[in-house]
mmCIF file of C-alpha atoms in Angstrom:
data_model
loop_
_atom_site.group_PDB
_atom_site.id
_atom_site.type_symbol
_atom_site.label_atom_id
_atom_site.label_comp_id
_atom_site.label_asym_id
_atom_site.label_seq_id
_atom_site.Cartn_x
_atom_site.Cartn_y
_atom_site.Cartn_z
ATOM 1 C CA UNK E 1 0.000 0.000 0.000
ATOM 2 C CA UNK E 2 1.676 3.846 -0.415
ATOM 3 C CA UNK E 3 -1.057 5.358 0.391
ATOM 4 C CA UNK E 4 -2.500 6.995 -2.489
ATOM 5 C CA UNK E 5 -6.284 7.750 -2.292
ATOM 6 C CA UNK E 6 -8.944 5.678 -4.217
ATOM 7 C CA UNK E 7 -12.403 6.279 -5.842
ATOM 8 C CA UNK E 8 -13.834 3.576 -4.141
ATOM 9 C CA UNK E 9 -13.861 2.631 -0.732
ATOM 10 C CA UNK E 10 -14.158 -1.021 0.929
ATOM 11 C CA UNK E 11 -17.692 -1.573 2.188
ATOM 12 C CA UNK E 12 -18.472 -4.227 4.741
ATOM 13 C CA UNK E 13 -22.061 -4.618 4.549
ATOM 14 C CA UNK E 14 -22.532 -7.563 6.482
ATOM 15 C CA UNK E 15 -23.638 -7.657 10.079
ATOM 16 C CA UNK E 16 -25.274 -10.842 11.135
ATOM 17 C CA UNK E 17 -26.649 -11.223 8.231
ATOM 18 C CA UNK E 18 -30.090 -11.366 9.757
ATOM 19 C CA UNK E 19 -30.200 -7.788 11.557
ATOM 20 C CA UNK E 20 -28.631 -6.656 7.645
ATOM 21 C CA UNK E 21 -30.936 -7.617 5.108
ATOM 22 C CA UNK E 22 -34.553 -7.231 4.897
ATOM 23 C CA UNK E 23 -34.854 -10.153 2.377
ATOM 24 C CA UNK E 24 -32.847 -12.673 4.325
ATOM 25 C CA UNK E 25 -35.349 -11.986 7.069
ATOM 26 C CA UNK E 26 -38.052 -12.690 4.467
ATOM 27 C CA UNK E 27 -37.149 -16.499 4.956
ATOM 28 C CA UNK E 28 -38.268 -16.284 8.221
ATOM 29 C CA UNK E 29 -41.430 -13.832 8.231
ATOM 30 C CA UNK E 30 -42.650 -15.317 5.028
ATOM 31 C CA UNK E 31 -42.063 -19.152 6.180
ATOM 32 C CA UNK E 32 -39.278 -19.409 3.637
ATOM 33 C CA UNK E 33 -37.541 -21.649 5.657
ATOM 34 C CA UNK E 34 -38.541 -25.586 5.938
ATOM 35 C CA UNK E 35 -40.241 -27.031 8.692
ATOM 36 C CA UNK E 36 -37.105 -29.089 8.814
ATOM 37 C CA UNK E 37 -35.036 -25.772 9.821
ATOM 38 C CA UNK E 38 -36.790 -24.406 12.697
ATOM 39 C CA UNK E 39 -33.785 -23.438 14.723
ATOM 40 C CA UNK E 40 -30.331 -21.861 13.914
ATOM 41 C CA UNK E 41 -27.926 -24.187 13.709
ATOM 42 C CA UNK E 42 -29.732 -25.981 10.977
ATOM 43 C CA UNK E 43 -30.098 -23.159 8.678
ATOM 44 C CA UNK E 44 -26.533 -23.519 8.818
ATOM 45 C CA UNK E 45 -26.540 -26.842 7.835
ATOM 46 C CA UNK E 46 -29.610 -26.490 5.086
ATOM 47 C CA UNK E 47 -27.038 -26.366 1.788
ATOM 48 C CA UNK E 48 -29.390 -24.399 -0.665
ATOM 49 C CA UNK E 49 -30.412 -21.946 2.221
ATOM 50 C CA UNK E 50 -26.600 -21.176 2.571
ATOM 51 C CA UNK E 51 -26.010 -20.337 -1.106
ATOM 52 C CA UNK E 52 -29.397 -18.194 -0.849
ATOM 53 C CA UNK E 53 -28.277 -16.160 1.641
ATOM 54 C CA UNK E 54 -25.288 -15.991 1.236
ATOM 55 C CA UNK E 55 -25.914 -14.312 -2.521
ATOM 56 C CA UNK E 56 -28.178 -12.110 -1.363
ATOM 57 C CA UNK E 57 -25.999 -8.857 -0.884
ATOM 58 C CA UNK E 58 -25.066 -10.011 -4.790
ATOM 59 C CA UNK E 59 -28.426 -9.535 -6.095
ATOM 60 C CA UNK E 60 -29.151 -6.621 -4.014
ATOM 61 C CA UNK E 61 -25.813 -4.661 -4.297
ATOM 62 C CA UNK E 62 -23.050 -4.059 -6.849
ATOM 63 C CA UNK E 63 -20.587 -5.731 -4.524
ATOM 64 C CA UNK E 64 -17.166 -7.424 -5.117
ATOM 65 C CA UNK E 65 -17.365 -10.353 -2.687
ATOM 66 C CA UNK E 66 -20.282 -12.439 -1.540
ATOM 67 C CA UNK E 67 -19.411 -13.459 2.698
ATOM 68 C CA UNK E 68 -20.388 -17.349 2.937
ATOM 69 C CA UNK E 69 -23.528 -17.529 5.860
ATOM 70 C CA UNK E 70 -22.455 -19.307 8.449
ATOM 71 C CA UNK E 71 -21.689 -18.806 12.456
ATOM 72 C CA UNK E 72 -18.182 -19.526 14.049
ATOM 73 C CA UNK E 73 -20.390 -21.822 16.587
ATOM 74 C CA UNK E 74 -20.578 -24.294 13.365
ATOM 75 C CA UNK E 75 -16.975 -25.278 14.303
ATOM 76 C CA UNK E 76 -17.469 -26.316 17.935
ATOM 77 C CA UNK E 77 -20.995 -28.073 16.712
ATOM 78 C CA UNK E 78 -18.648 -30.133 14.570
ATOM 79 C CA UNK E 79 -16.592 -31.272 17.603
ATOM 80 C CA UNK E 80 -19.306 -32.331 18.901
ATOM 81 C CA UNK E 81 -20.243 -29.890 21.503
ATOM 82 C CA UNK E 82 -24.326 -29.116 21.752
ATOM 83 C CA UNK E 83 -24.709 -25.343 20.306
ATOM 84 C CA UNK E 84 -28.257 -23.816 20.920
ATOM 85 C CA UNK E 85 -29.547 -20.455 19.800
ATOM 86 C CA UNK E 86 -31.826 -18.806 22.565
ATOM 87 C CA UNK E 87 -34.298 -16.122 21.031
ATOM 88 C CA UNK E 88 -33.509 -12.812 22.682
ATOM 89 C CA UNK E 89 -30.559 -14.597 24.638
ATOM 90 C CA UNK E 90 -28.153 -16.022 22.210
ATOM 91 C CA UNK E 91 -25.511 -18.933 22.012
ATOM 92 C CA UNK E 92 -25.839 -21.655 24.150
ATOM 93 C CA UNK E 93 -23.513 -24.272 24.479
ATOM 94 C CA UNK E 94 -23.323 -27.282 26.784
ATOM 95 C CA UNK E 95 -20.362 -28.113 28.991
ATOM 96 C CA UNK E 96 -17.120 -28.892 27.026
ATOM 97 C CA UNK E 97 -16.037 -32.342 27.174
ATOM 98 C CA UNK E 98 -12.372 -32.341 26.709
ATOM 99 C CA UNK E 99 -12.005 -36.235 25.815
ATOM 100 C CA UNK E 100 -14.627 -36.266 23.324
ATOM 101 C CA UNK E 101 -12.760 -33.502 21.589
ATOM 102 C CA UNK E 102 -9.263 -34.802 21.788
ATOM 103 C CA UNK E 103 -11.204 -38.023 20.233
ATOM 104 C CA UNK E 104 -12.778 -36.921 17.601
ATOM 105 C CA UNK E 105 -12.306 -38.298 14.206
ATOM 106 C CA UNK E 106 -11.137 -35.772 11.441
ATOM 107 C CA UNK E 107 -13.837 -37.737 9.056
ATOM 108 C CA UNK E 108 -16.972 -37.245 11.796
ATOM 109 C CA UNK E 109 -16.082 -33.694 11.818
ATOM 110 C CA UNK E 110 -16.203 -33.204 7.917
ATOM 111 C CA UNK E 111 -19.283 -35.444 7.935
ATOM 112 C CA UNK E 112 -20.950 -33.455 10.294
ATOM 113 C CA UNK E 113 -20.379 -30.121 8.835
ATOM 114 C CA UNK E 114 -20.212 -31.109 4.979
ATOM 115 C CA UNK E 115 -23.384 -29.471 4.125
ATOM 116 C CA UNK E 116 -21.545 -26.396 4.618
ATOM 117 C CA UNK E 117 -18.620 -27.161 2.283
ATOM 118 C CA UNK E 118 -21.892 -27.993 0.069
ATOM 119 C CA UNK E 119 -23.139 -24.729 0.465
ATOM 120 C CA UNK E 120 -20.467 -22.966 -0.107
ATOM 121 C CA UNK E 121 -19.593 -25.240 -3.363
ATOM 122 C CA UNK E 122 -22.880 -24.418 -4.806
ATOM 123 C CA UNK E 123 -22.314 -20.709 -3.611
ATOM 124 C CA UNK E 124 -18.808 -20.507 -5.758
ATOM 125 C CA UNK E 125 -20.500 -22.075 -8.742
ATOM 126 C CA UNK E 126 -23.033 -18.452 -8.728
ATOM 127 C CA UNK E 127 -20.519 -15.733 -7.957
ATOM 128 C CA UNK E 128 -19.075 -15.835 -11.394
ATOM 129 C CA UNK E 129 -16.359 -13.196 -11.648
ATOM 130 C CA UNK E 130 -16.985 -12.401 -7.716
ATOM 131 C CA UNK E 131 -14.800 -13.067 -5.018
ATOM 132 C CA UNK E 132 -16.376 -15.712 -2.323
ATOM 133 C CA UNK E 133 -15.074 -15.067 1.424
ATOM 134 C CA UNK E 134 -15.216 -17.177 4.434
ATOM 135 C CA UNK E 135 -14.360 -16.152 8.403
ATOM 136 C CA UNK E 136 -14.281 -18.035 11.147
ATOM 137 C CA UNK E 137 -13.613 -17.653 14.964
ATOM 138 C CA UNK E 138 -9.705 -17.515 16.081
ATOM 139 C CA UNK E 139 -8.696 -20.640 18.704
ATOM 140 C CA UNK E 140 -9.396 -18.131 21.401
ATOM 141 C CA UNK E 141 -12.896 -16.662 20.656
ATOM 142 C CA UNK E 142 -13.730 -19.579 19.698
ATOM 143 C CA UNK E 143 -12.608 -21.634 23.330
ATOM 144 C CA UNK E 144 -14.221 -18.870 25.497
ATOM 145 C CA UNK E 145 -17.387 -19.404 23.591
ATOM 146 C CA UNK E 146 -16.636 -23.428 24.334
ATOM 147 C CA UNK E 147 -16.020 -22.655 27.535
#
């Protein structure tokens, strides 16, 4: 970088997606989602609802990245550890067992979670000249939440 001013500025539209965009909340007001997704964490898992909304800033905005929907709780949920969403509370998870952790098999925890690596497949295959970007929660957010 040396510093030389732009025309454009970086825009980071995206916060929680659900408090964001008016249309992602459609799939819940309007009954969008399945019966089969009534809670949080499986939206997260529901492959065609993750390249949905994760496109949606696309088709709303002249953007140059789509952000893959997901939550960083998706990655202790894959360990193993029971993640619940409370309405008007937030993340819940159960206490961490250490030894179910430390034994977890790699495979389990890409079977588990591969309807995300779905999503997000399906989600590359529509971006099309876009760029496609993924986050998820550094080894320390991440423990305090599994803590």
């Amino acid at each position: 970088m040396d510093s030389q001013r732009v025309g454009l500025a970086a825009v980071y539209p995206w916060d929680m997606n659900f408090r964001c965009f008016d249309q992602i909340l459609q799939f819940h007001i309007k009954g969008k989602l399945p019966e089969k997704n009534p809670n949080f964490i499986n939206l997260c898992l529901n492959t065609k609802l993750i390249k949905d909304i994760t496109l949606q800033p696309l088709n709303r905005f002249n953007l140059d990245a789509a952000i893959i929907f997901s939550d960083i709780l998706m990655v202790p949920y894959g360990l193993g550890q029971n993640v619940e969403f409370k309405k008007g509370f937030g993340p819940i998870l159960e206490n961490i067992n250490f030894d179910n952790i430390i034994n977890i098999k790699p495979e389990n925890f890409v079977q588990k979670l591969l309807p995300i690596y779905k999503g997000i497949e399906k989600a590359k295959k529509e971006v099309k000249g876009k760029s496609l970007i993924g986050f998820v929660g550094a080894p320390w957010t991440l423990l305090l939440y599994m803590l």
